[in-house]
């Protein structure tokens, strides 16, 4: 496979993957299936009937003892057993709560681990936004690469760079998500936060944690963004810009052997020395023929012998 063919194949693969990655990242960013808590209410009632009873109607207890799913922006309770939400303020779509990442006005009542978790979640959000912006920029450079004729390698490298930034930012955002999750499971002891580290044993046994499709799409988007960046980088290496340059004729000296006699102007036809006209006529002479060279910056080079 020639360099140009390899470059075109890599560019085609990257162009196909561009909209797919954007969709995956956007869906992961906007949906609420990053972390899913499934609470078996039957097990909870058998092991901790008091919590089971109070959580049925009490909002503070019901928030962490019912099946729910968490995203970047909100927590939702999809089940039918949600009487504790009746009368709750600031509900979204009748069964969701907005997640706020604002720093508490008074941090003295919260542990340092709780504040660290807020910073980690903010980084999770910020790096995911950076990943989306970077990959949209790579998408624009990819479209330019399709449309232009000259300097394709340059645009391929630009698209590759921003795709790499998007892949790194998306992976970093997921890493920050895991950091916040680790703090909730193992470090934060604030009783008012109701994180898994402070749960009772019956509630812990009745709750199963899993990652939803939003989390999976985030990883898939990061991996595909890295592949897209690699494809663009390979295409840039194989693009030969000189083959796409506009060409114009440049004189080239060649030597030919005449079949018939050739006499330069001003030749002394009266000269009858050794060989005479016939000897001169048989010598090769130099003519100029046009050749094609890529036109770059400055004047084209004219060779002269």
PDB file of C-alpha atoms in Angstrom:
ATOM      1  CA  UNK A   1       0.000   0.000   0.000  1.00  0.00           C
ATOM      2  CA  UNK A   2       1.458   3.361  -1.031  1.00  0.00           C
ATOM      3  CA  UNK A   3       1.898   6.285   1.295  1.00  0.00           C
ATOM      4  CA  UNK A   4      -0.986   8.217  -0.190  1.00  0.00           C
ATOM      5  CA  UNK A   5      -3.338   5.243  -0.050  1.00  0.00           C
ATOM      6  CA  UNK A   6      -2.391   4.525   3.571  1.00  0.00           C
ATOM      7  CA  UNK A   7      -2.963   8.177   4.453  1.00  0.00           C
ATOM      8  CA  UNK A   8      -6.389   8.150   2.824  1.00  0.00           C
ATOM      9  CA  UNK A   9      -7.421   4.966   4.650  1.00  0.00           C
ATOM     10  CA  UNK A  10      -6.320   6.376   8.016  1.00  0.00           C
ATOM     11  CA  UNK A  11      -8.105   9.649   7.303  1.00  0.00           C
ATOM     12  CA  UNK A  12     -11.295   7.797   6.357  1.00  0.00           C
ATOM     13  CA  UNK A  13     -11.244   5.721   9.559  1.00  0.00           C
ATOM     14  CA  UNK A  14     -10.656   8.807  11.700  1.00  0.00           C
ATOM     15  CA  UNK A  15     -13.441  10.700   9.930  1.00  0.00           C
ATOM     16  CA  UNK A  16     -15.895   7.854  10.552  1.00  0.00           C
ATOM     17  CA  UNK A  17     -14.978   7.698  14.235  1.00  0.00           C
ATOM     18  CA  UNK A  18     -15.265  11.453  14.833  1.00  0.00           C
ATOM     19  CA  UNK A  19     -19.089  11.723  15.083  1.00  0.00           C
ATOM     20  CA  UNK A  20     -19.319   8.408  16.950  1.00  0.00           C
ATOM     21  CA  UNK A  21     -16.964   9.613  19.680  1.00  0.00           C
ATOM     22  CA  UNK A  22     -18.791  12.930  19.982  1.00  0.00           C
ATOM     23  CA  UNK A  23     -22.104  11.123  20.470  1.00  0.00           C
ATOM     24  CA  UNK A  24     -20.628   8.743  23.061  1.00  0.00           C
ATOM     25  CA  UNK A  25     -19.057  11.567  25.048  1.00  0.00           C
ATOM     26  CA  UNK A  26     -22.185  13.719  24.892  1.00  0.00           C
ATOM     27  CA  UNK A  27     -24.450  10.883  26.060  1.00  0.00           C
ATOM     28  CA  UNK A  28     -22.047   9.997  28.865  1.00  0.00           C
ATOM     29  CA  UNK A  29     -21.907  13.633  29.940  1.00  0.00           C
ATOM     30  CA  UNK A  30     -25.655  14.227  29.923  1.00  0.00           C
ATOM     31  CA  UNK A  31     -27.104  11.005  31.361  1.00  0.00           C
ATOM     32  CA  UNK A  32     -27.456   9.833  34.965  1.00  0.00           C
ATOM     33  CA  UNK A  33     -26.122   6.278  34.781  1.00  0.00           C
ATOM     34  CA  UNK A  34     -22.592   6.677  36.074  1.00  0.00           C
ATOM     35  CA  UNK A  35     -23.133   4.936  39.389  1.00  0.00           C
ATOM     36  CA  UNK A  36     -26.184   2.809  40.197  1.00  0.00           C
ATOM     37  CA  UNK A  37     -27.179   1.817  43.738  1.00  0.00           C
ATOM     38  CA  UNK A  38     -29.656  -1.067  43.863  1.00  0.00           C
ATOM     39  CA  UNK A  39     -31.249  -1.487  47.290  1.00  0.00           C
ATOM     40  CA  UNK A  40     -33.054  -4.734  48.072  1.00  0.00           C
ATOM     41  CA  UNK A  41     -35.833  -3.451  50.302  1.00  0.00           C
ATOM     42  CA  UNK A  42     -36.804  -6.981  51.321  1.00  0.00           C
ATOM     43  CA  UNK A  43     -33.365  -7.644  52.815  1.00  0.00           C
ATOM     44  CA  UNK A  44     -33.393  -4.225  54.471  1.00  0.00           C
ATOM     45  CA  UNK A  45     -36.781  -4.858  56.075  1.00  0.00           C
ATOM     46  CA  UNK A  46     -35.626  -8.210  57.439  1.00  0.00           C
ATOM     47  CA  UNK A  47     -32.368  -6.846  58.881  1.00  0.00           C
ATOM     48  CA  UNK A  48     -33.239  -3.273  59.864  1.00  0.00           C
ATOM     49  CA  UNK A  49     -36.963  -2.789  60.088  1.00  0.00           C
ATOM     50  CA  UNK A  50     -36.613   0.600  61.789  1.00  0.00           C
ATOM     51  CA  UNK A  51     -34.660   2.084  58.869  1.00  0.00           C
ATOM     52  CA  UNK A  52     -37.001   0.415  56.412  1.00  0.00           C
ATOM     53  CA  UNK A  53     -40.039   1.974  58.069  1.00  0.00           C
ATOM     54  CA  UNK A  54     -38.595   5.465  58.464  1.00  0.00           C
ATOM     55  CA  UNK A  55     -37.162   5.592  54.958  1.00  0.00           C
ATOM     56  CA  UNK A  56     -40.565   4.946  53.430  1.00  0.00           C
ATOM     57  CA  UNK A  57     -41.738   8.452  54.304  1.00  0.00           C
ATOM     58  CA  UNK A  58     -38.712  10.308  55.673  1.00  0.00           C
ATOM     59  CA  UNK A  59     -36.762  12.181  52.990  1.00  0.00           C
ATOM     60  CA  UNK A  60     -33.436  12.208  54.848  1.00  0.00           C
ATOM     61  CA  UNK A  61     -33.448   8.421  55.307  1.00  0.00           C
ATOM     62  CA  UNK A  62     -35.095   7.606  51.998  1.00  0.00           C
ATOM     63  CA  UNK A  63     -32.429   9.340  49.902  1.00  0.00           C
ATOM     64  CA  UNK A  64     -29.805   6.708  50.656  1.00  0.00           C
ATOM     65  CA  UNK A  65     -31.968   3.635  51.304  1.00  0.00           C
ATOM     66  CA  UNK A  66     -33.770   3.414  47.940  1.00  0.00           C
ATOM     67  CA  UNK A  67     -32.591   2.341  44.522  1.00  0.00           C
ATOM     68  CA  UNK A  68     -31.059   5.295  42.697  1.00  0.00           C
ATOM     69  CA  UNK A  69     -28.667   6.295  39.960  1.00  0.00           C
ATOM     70  CA  UNK A  70     -26.118   9.105  39.990  1.00  0.00           C
ATOM     71  CA  UNK A  71     -24.805  11.250  37.174  1.00  0.00           C
ATOM     72  CA  UNK A  72     -22.788  14.397  36.803  1.00  0.00           C
ATOM     73  CA  UNK A  73     -25.676  16.698  37.548  1.00  0.00           C
ATOM     74  CA  UNK A  74     -28.385  14.844  39.431  1.00  0.00           C
ATOM     75  CA  UNK A  75     -29.504  11.792  41.399  1.00  0.00           C
ATOM     76  CA  UNK A  76     -32.673  10.000  40.307  1.00  0.00           C
ATOM     77  CA  UNK A  77     -34.948   7.466  42.039  1.00  0.00           C
ATOM     78  CA  UNK A  78     -36.596   5.372  39.314  1.00  0.00           C
ATOM     79  CA  UNK A  79     -38.589   2.954  41.496  1.00  0.00           C
ATOM     80  CA  UNK A  80     -42.278   3.070  42.333  1.00  0.00           C
ATOM     81  CA  UNK A  81     -41.709   2.959  46.080  1.00  0.00           C
ATOM     82  CA  UNK A  82     -40.895   6.656  46.350  1.00  0.00           C
ATOM     83  CA  UNK A  83     -43.458   8.025  48.781  1.00  0.00           C
ATOM     84  CA  UNK A  84     -40.633   9.786  50.598  1.00  0.00           C
ATOM     85  CA  UNK A  85     -40.393  12.171  47.627  1.00  0.00           C
ATOM     86  CA  UNK A  86     -43.928  13.448  48.136  1.00  0.00           C
ATOM     87  CA  UNK A  87     -43.739  17.081  49.067  1.00  0.00           C
ATOM     88  CA  UNK A  88     -39.972  17.302  48.509  1.00  0.00           C
ATOM     89  CA  UNK A  89     -38.758  20.655  47.235  1.00  0.00           C
ATOM     90  CA  UNK A  90     -36.590  21.251  44.150  1.00  0.00           C
ATOM     91  CA  UNK A  91     -37.545  18.014  42.415  1.00  0.00           C
ATOM     92  CA  UNK A  92     -36.546  17.546  38.783  1.00  0.00           C
ATOM     93  CA  UNK A  93     -38.733  15.375  36.554  1.00  0.00           C
ATOM     94  CA  UNK A  94     -40.699  14.344  39.676  1.00  0.00           C
ATOM     95  CA  UNK A  95     -38.048  11.921  40.936  1.00  0.00           C
ATOM     96  CA  UNK A  96     -34.609  13.570  40.619  1.00  0.00           C
ATOM     97  CA  UNK A  97     -32.524  15.930  42.734  1.00  0.00           C
ATOM     98  CA  UNK A  98     -29.983  18.372  41.381  1.00  0.00           C
ATOM     99  CA  UNK A  99     -26.419  17.844  42.605  1.00  0.00           C
ATOM    100  CA  UNK A 100     -24.660  20.979  43.808  1.00  0.00           C
ATOM    101  CA  UNK A 101     -20.886  21.256  43.876  1.00  0.00           C
ATOM    102  CA  UNK A 102     -20.775  24.593  45.663  1.00  0.00           C
ATOM    103  CA  UNK A 103     -18.362  24.909  48.524  1.00  0.00           C
ATOM    104  CA  UNK A 104     -20.129  25.127  51.932  1.00  0.00           C
ATOM    105  CA  UNK A 105     -20.151  28.612  53.428  1.00  0.00           C
ATOM    106  CA  UNK A 106     -18.790  27.236  56.675  1.00  0.00           C
ATOM    107  CA  UNK A 107     -16.238  24.481  56.163  1.00  0.00           C
ATOM    108  CA  UNK A 108     -15.595  24.033  59.867  1.00  0.00           C
ATOM    109  CA  UNK A 109     -18.544  21.648  60.173  1.00  0.00           C
ATOM    110  CA  UNK A 110     -17.187  19.372  57.416  1.00  0.00           C
ATOM    111  CA  UNK A 111     -14.113  17.188  57.388  1.00  0.00           C
ATOM    112  CA  UNK A 112     -11.197  17.775  55.062  1.00  0.00           C
ATOM    113  CA  UNK A 113     -12.074  14.614  53.165  1.00  0.00           C
ATOM    114  CA  UNK A 114     -15.521  15.986  52.393  1.00  0.00           C
ATOM    115  CA  UNK A 115     -14.008  19.162  50.933  1.00  0.00           C
ATOM    116  CA  UNK A 116     -11.539  17.072  48.924  1.00  0.00           C
ATOM    117  CA  UNK A 117     -14.439  15.141  47.438  1.00  0.00           C
ATOM    118  CA  UNK A 118     -16.029  18.378  46.227  1.00  0.00           C
ATOM    119  CA  UNK A 119     -12.786  19.370  44.495  1.00  0.00           C
ATOM    120  CA  UNK A 120     -12.508  15.945  42.863  1.00  0.00           C
ATOM    121  CA  UNK A 121     -16.049  16.130  41.513  1.00  0.00           C
ATOM    122  CA  UNK A 122     -15.390  19.620  40.169  1.00  0.00           C
ATOM    123  CA  UNK A 123     -12.325  18.292  38.355  1.00  0.00           C
ATOM    124  CA  UNK A 124     -14.427  15.422  37.018  1.00  0.00           C
ATOM    125  CA  UNK A 125     -16.858  17.928  35.521  1.00  0.00           C
ATOM    126  CA  UNK A 126     -14.186  20.348  34.257  1.00  0.00           C
ATOM    127  CA  UNK A 127     -12.059  17.729  32.511  1.00  0.00           C
ATOM    128  CA  UNK A 128     -15.079  16.180  30.820  1.00  0.00           C
ATOM    129  CA  UNK A 129     -16.066  19.585  29.450  1.00  0.00           C
ATOM    130  CA  UNK A 130     -12.470  20.069  28.263  1.00  0.00           C
ATOM    131  CA  UNK A 131     -12.619  16.684  26.525  1.00  0.00           C
ATOM    132  CA  UNK A 132     -15.794  17.652  24.674  1.00  0.00           C
ATOM    133  CA  UNK A 133     -14.412  21.026  23.580  1.00  0.00           C
ATOM    134  CA  UNK A 134     -11.099  19.514  22.458  1.00  0.00           C
ATOM    135  CA  UNK A 135     -12.762  16.792  20.428  1.00  0.00           C
ATOM    136  CA  UNK A 136     -15.157  19.243  18.792  1.00  0.00           C
ATOM    137  CA  UNK A 137     -12.074  21.234  17.778  1.00  0.00           C
ATOM    138  CA  UNK A 138     -10.524  18.053  16.382  1.00  0.00           C
ATOM    139  CA  UNK A 139     -13.754  17.481  14.457  1.00  0.00           C
ATOM    140  CA  UNK A 140     -13.406  20.922  12.837  1.00  0.00           C
ATOM    141  CA  UNK A 141      -9.792  20.240  11.865  1.00  0.00           C
ATOM    142  CA  UNK A 142     -10.874  16.879  10.470  1.00  0.00           C
ATOM    143  CA  UNK A 143     -13.417  18.587   8.220  1.00  0.00           C
ATOM    144  CA  UNK A 144     -10.780  21.058   7.054  1.00  0.00           C
ATOM    145  CA  UNK A 145      -8.474  18.136   6.259  1.00  0.00           C
ATOM    146  CA  UNK A 146     -11.136  16.654   3.992  1.00  0.00           C
ATOM    147  CA  UNK A 147     -11.693  19.913   2.118  1.00  0.00           C
ATOM    148  CA  UNK A 148      -8.161  21.227   1.556  1.00  0.00           C
ATOM    149  CA  UNK A 149      -5.716  20.050  -1.101  1.00  0.00           C
ATOM    150  CA  UNK A 150      -2.443  21.512   0.122  1.00  0.00           C
ATOM    151  CA  UNK A 151      -0.703  21.000   3.477  1.00  0.00           C
ATOM    152  CA  UNK A 152      -2.833  18.026   4.456  1.00  0.00           C
ATOM    153  CA  UNK A 153      -0.193  16.763   6.869  1.00  0.00           C
ATOM    154  CA  UNK A 154      -0.434  19.971   8.888  1.00  0.00           C
ATOM    155  CA  UNK A 155      -4.197  19.679   9.387  1.00  0.00           C
ATOM    156  CA  UNK A 156      -3.891  15.976  10.165  1.00  0.00           C
ATOM    157  CA  UNK A 157      -1.415  16.756  12.946  1.00  0.00           C
ATOM    158  CA  UNK A 158      -3.704  19.447  14.363  1.00  0.00           C
ATOM    159  CA  UNK A 159      -6.634  17.014  14.434  1.00  0.00           C
ATOM    160  CA  UNK A 160      -4.416  14.378  16.037  1.00  0.00           C
ATOM    161  CA  UNK A 161      -3.211  16.776  18.743  1.00  0.00           C
ATOM    162  CA  UNK A 162      -6.692  17.830  19.822  1.00  0.00           C
ATOM    163  CA  UNK A 163      -7.935  14.253  19.698  1.00  0.00           C
ATOM    164  CA  UNK A 164      -5.120  13.248  22.051  1.00  0.00           C
ATOM    165  CA  UNK A 165      -6.051  16.113  24.377  1.00  0.00           C
ATOM    166  CA  UNK A 166      -9.677  14.953  24.351  1.00  0.00           C
ATOM    167  CA  UNK A 167      -8.714  11.341  25.074  1.00  0.00           C
ATOM    168  CA  UNK A 168      -6.432  12.348  27.940  1.00  0.00           C
ATOM    169  CA  UNK A 169      -9.003  14.748  29.423  1.00  0.00           C
ATOM    170  CA  UNK A 170     -11.790  12.168  29.255  1.00  0.00           C
ATOM    171  CA  UNK A 171      -9.634   9.535  30.946  1.00  0.00           C
ATOM    172  CA  UNK A 172      -8.545  12.074  33.574  1.00  0.00           C
ATOM    173  CA  UNK A 173     -12.157  13.010  34.311  1.00  0.00           C
ATOM    174  CA  UNK A 174     -13.028   9.358  34.920  1.00  0.00           C
ATOM    175  CA  UNK A 175     -10.001   9.098  37.202  1.00  0.00           C
ATOM    176  CA  UNK A 176     -11.306  12.033  39.239  1.00  0.00           C
ATOM    177  CA  UNK A 177     -14.698  10.317  39.385  1.00  0.00           C
ATOM    178  CA  UNK A 178     -13.050   7.247  40.890  1.00  0.00           C
ATOM    179  CA  UNK A 179     -11.204   9.471  43.330  1.00  0.00           C
ATOM    180  CA  UNK A 180     -14.465  10.973  44.578  1.00  0.00           C
ATOM    181  CA  UNK A 181     -16.003   7.506  44.751  1.00  0.00           C
ATOM    182  CA  UNK A 182     -13.069   6.256  46.823  1.00  0.00           C
ATOM    183  CA  UNK A 183     -13.489   9.135  49.272  1.00  0.00           C
ATOM    184  CA  UNK A 184     -17.183   8.303  49.708  1.00  0.00           C
ATOM    185  CA  UNK A 185     -16.498   4.614  50.342  1.00  0.00           C
ATOM    186  CA  UNK A 186     -13.444   4.803  52.570  1.00  0.00           C
ATOM    187  CA  UNK A 187     -12.759   8.265  53.968  1.00  0.00           C
ATOM    188  CA  UNK A 188     -15.731  10.561  54.554  1.00  0.00           C
ATOM    189  CA  UNK A 189     -17.084  10.046  58.046  1.00  0.00           C
ATOM    190  CA  UNK A 190     -19.563  12.939  58.092  1.00  0.00           C
ATOM    191  CA  UNK A 191     -22.789  11.407  59.359  1.00  0.00           C
ATOM    192  CA  UNK A 192     -24.926  14.049  57.656  1.00  0.00           C
ATOM    193  CA  UNK A 193     -23.543  13.132  54.219  1.00  0.00           C
ATOM    194  CA  UNK A 194     -24.843   9.534  54.349  1.00  0.00           C
ATOM    195  CA  UNK A 195     -22.026   8.139  52.226  1.00  0.00           C
ATOM    196  CA  UNK A 196     -21.247   4.378  52.180  1.00  0.00           C
ATOM    197  CA  UNK A 197     -18.472   4.768  54.763  1.00  0.00           C
ATOM    198  CA  UNK A 198     -21.080   5.647  57.411  1.00  0.00           C
ATOM    199  CA  UNK A 199     -23.771   3.128  56.444  1.00  0.00           C
ATOM    200  CA  UNK A 200     -24.957   0.503  58.858  1.00  0.00           C
ATOM    201  CA  UNK A 201     -24.170  -3.141  58.170  1.00  0.00           C
ATOM    202  CA  UNK A 202     -27.780  -4.049  57.201  1.00  0.00           C
ATOM    203  CA  UNK A 203     -27.914  -1.193  54.682  1.00  0.00           C
ATOM    204  CA  UNK A 204     -24.514  -2.136  53.254  1.00  0.00           C
ATOM    205  CA  UNK A 205     -25.592  -5.758  52.816  1.00  0.00           C
ATOM    206  CA  UNK A 206     -28.847  -4.732  51.141  1.00  0.00           C
ATOM    207  CA  UNK A 207     -27.176  -2.352  48.663  1.00  0.00           C
ATOM    208  CA  UNK A 208     -25.395  -3.358  45.461  1.00  0.00           C
ATOM    209  CA  UNK A 209     -23.250  -0.877  43.535  1.00  0.00           C
ATOM    210  CA  UNK A 210     -22.593  -1.015  39.809  1.00  0.00           C
ATOM    211  CA  UNK A 211     -21.455   1.215  36.966  1.00  0.00           C
ATOM    212  CA  UNK A 212     -24.045   2.221  34.401  1.00  0.00           C
ATOM    213  CA  UNK A 213     -23.846   2.834  30.678  1.00  0.00           C
ATOM    214  CA  UNK A 214     -22.836   6.488  31.144  1.00  0.00           C
ATOM    215  CA  UNK A 215     -19.607   5.343  32.780  1.00  0.00           C
ATOM    216  CA  UNK A 216     -19.014   2.717  30.075  1.00  0.00           C
ATOM    217  CA  UNK A 217     -19.611   5.209  27.266  1.00  0.00           C
ATOM    218  CA  UNK A 218     -17.121   7.558  28.899  1.00  0.00           C
ATOM    219  CA  UNK A 219     -14.379   4.928  28.727  1.00  0.00           C
ATOM    220  CA  UNK A 220     -15.346   3.899  25.192  1.00  0.00           C
ATOM    221  CA  UNK A 221     -15.231   7.543  24.113  1.00  0.00           C
ATOM    222  CA  UNK A 222     -11.779   8.003  25.661  1.00  0.00           C
ATOM    223  CA  UNK A 223     -10.386   4.897  23.930  1.00  0.00           C
ATOM    224  CA  UNK A 224     -11.922   5.782  20.572  1.00  0.00           C
ATOM    225  CA  UNK A 225     -10.626   9.342  20.848  1.00  0.00           C
ATOM    226  CA  UNK A 226      -7.137   7.917  21.346  1.00  0.00           C
ATOM    227  CA  UNK A 227      -7.552   5.698  18.280  1.00  0.00           C
ATOM    228  CA  UNK A 228      -8.785   8.659  16.254  1.00  0.00           C
ATOM    229  CA  UNK A 229      -5.720  10.640  17.287  1.00  0.00           C
ATOM    230  CA  UNK A 230      -3.476   7.744  16.243  1.00  0.00           C
ATOM    231  CA  UNK A 231      -5.177   7.469  12.858  1.00  0.00           C
ATOM    232  CA  UNK A 232      -4.713  11.177  12.188  1.00  0.00           C
ATOM    233  CA  UNK A 233      -1.069  11.011  13.265  1.00  0.00           C
ATOM    234  CA  UNK A 234      -0.402   8.082  10.913  1.00  0.00           C
ATOM    235  CA  UNK A 235      -2.188   9.898   8.094  1.00  0.00           C
ATOM    236  CA  UNK A 236      -0.062  12.981   8.692  1.00  0.00           C
ATOM    237  CA  UNK A 237       3.120  10.910   8.486  1.00  0.00           C
ATOM    238  CA  UNK A 238       2.104   9.410   5.142  1.00  0.00           C
ATOM    239  CA  UNK A 239       0.743  12.515   3.476  1.00  0.00           C
ATOM    240  CA  UNK A 240       3.214  13.857   0.925  1.00  0.00           C
ATOM    241  CA  UNK A 241       2.368  17.522   0.560  1.00  0.00           C
ATOM    242  CA  UNK A 242       4.480  17.895  -2.556  1.00  0.00           C
ATOM    243  CA  UNK A 243       2.141  15.575  -4.422  1.00  0.00           C
ATOM    244  CA  UNK A 244      -0.735  17.981  -3.782  1.00  0.00           C
ATOM    245  CA  UNK A 245       1.107  21.151  -4.809  1.00  0.00           C
ATOM    246  CA  UNK A 246       0.190  23.103  -7.914  1.00  0.00           C
ATOM    247  CA  UNK A 247       2.821  22.504 -10.584  1.00  0.00           C
ATOM    248  CA  UNK A 248       4.107  24.716 -13.407  1.00  0.00           C
ATOM    249  CA  UNK A 249       6.736  24.061 -16.075  1.00  0.00           C
ATOM    250  CA  UNK A 250      10.407  24.720 -15.380  1.00  0.00           C
ATOM    251  CA  UNK A 251      13.051  24.480 -18.075  1.00  0.00           C
ATOM    252  CA  UNK A 252      15.245  21.387 -18.074  1.00  0.00           C
ATOM    253  CA  UNK A 253      18.372  20.894 -20.127  1.00  0.00           C
ATOM    254  CA  UNK A 254      18.596  17.661 -22.090  1.00  0.00           C
ATOM    255  CA  UNK A 255      21.044  16.394 -24.664  1.00  0.00           C
ATOM    256  CA  UNK A 256      19.856  15.000 -27.967  1.00  0.00           C
ATOM    257  CA  UNK A 257      21.600  13.462 -30.942  1.00  0.00           C
ATOM    258  CA  UNK A 258      20.375  15.022 -34.172  1.00  0.00           C
ATOM    259  CA  UNK A 259      19.536  12.846 -37.109  1.00  0.00           C
ATOM    260  CA  UNK A 260      20.196  15.576 -39.628  1.00  0.00           C
ATOM    261  CA  UNK A 261      22.926  18.121 -39.656  1.00  0.00           C
ATOM    262  CA  UNK A 262      22.601  21.032 -37.290  1.00  0.00           C
ATOM    263  CA  UNK A 263      24.622  24.180 -37.678  1.00  0.00           C
ATOM    264  CA  UNK A 264      24.565  26.976 -35.137  1.00  0.00           C
ATOM    265  CA  UNK A 265      23.913  30.481 -36.290  1.00  0.00           C
ATOM    266  CA  UNK A 266      27.067  32.290 -37.298  1.00  0.00           C
ATOM    267  CA  UNK A 267      28.825  29.087 -38.286  1.00  0.00           C
ATOM    268  CA  UNK A 268      31.456  29.654 -40.919  1.00  0.00           C
ATOM    269  CA  UNK A 269      30.158  27.718 -43.821  1.00  0.00           C
ATOM    270  CA  UNK A 270      33.330  28.469 -45.722  1.00  0.00           C
ATOM    271  CA  UNK A 271      35.486  26.562 -43.267  1.00  0.00           C
ATOM    272  CA  UNK A 272      36.749  23.380 -44.868  1.00  0.00           C
ATOM    273  CA  UNK A 273      39.030  22.040 -42.193  1.00  0.00           C
ATOM    274  CA  UNK A 274      39.176  18.500 -40.930  1.00  0.00           C
ATOM    275  CA  UNK A 275      35.696  17.066 -40.625  1.00  0.00           C
ATOM    276  CA  UNK A 276      34.064  20.236 -41.673  1.00  0.00           C
ATOM    277  CA  UNK A 277      30.356  20.689 -41.328  1.00  0.00           C
ATOM    278  CA  UNK A 278      29.616  16.989 -41.110  1.00  0.00           C
ATOM    279  CA  UNK A 279      31.701  16.507 -37.965  1.00  0.00           C
ATOM    280  CA  UNK A 280      30.056  19.433 -36.181  1.00  0.00           C
ATOM    281  CA  UNK A 281      26.601  18.317 -37.210  1.00  0.00           C
ATOM    282  CA  UNK A 282      27.040  14.932 -35.583  1.00  0.00           C
ATOM    283  CA  UNK A 283      27.832  16.346 -32.117  1.00  0.00           C
ATOM    284  CA  UNK A 284      25.025  16.305 -29.518  1.00  0.00           C
ATOM    285  CA  UNK A 285      23.539  19.667 -28.731  1.00  0.00           C
ATOM    286  CA  UNK A 286      21.595  20.987 -25.758  1.00  0.00           C
ATOM    287  CA  UNK A 287      17.918  21.953 -25.887  1.00  0.00           C
ATOM    288  CA  UNK A 288      15.480  22.986 -23.212  1.00  0.00           C
ATOM    289  CA  UNK A 289      12.372  20.989 -22.419  1.00  0.00           C
ATOM    290  CA  UNK A 290       9.785  21.861 -19.751  1.00  0.00           C
ATOM    291  CA  UNK A 291       9.770  19.838 -16.562  1.00  0.00           C
ATOM    292  CA  UNK A 292       7.392  20.090 -13.639  1.00  0.00           C
ATOM    293  CA  UNK A 293       8.439  20.974 -10.135  1.00  0.00           C
ATOM    294  CA  UNK A 294       6.296  21.790  -7.108  1.00  0.00           C
ATOM    295  CA  UNK A 295       5.823  25.508  -6.637  1.00  0.00           C
ATOM    296  CA  UNK A 296       6.588  26.455  -3.064  1.00  0.00           C
ATOM    297  CA  UNK A 297       7.625  29.785  -1.624  1.00  0.00           C
ATOM    298  CA  UNK A 298       9.918  32.098  -3.579  1.00  0.00           C
ATOM    299  CA  UNK A 299      10.969  31.837  -7.204  1.00  0.00           C
ATOM    300  CA  UNK A 300      11.147  28.440  -8.872  1.00  0.00           C
ATOM    301  CA  UNK A 301      14.594  27.036  -9.461  1.00  0.00           C
ATOM    302  CA  UNK A 302      15.877  27.078 -13.004  1.00  0.00           C
ATOM    303  CA  UNK A 303      18.770  24.767 -13.714  1.00  0.00           C
ATOM    304  CA  UNK A 304      21.375  25.800 -16.237  1.00  0.00           C
ATOM    305  CA  UNK A 305      24.269  23.857 -17.545  1.00  0.00           C
TER     306      UNK A 305
END
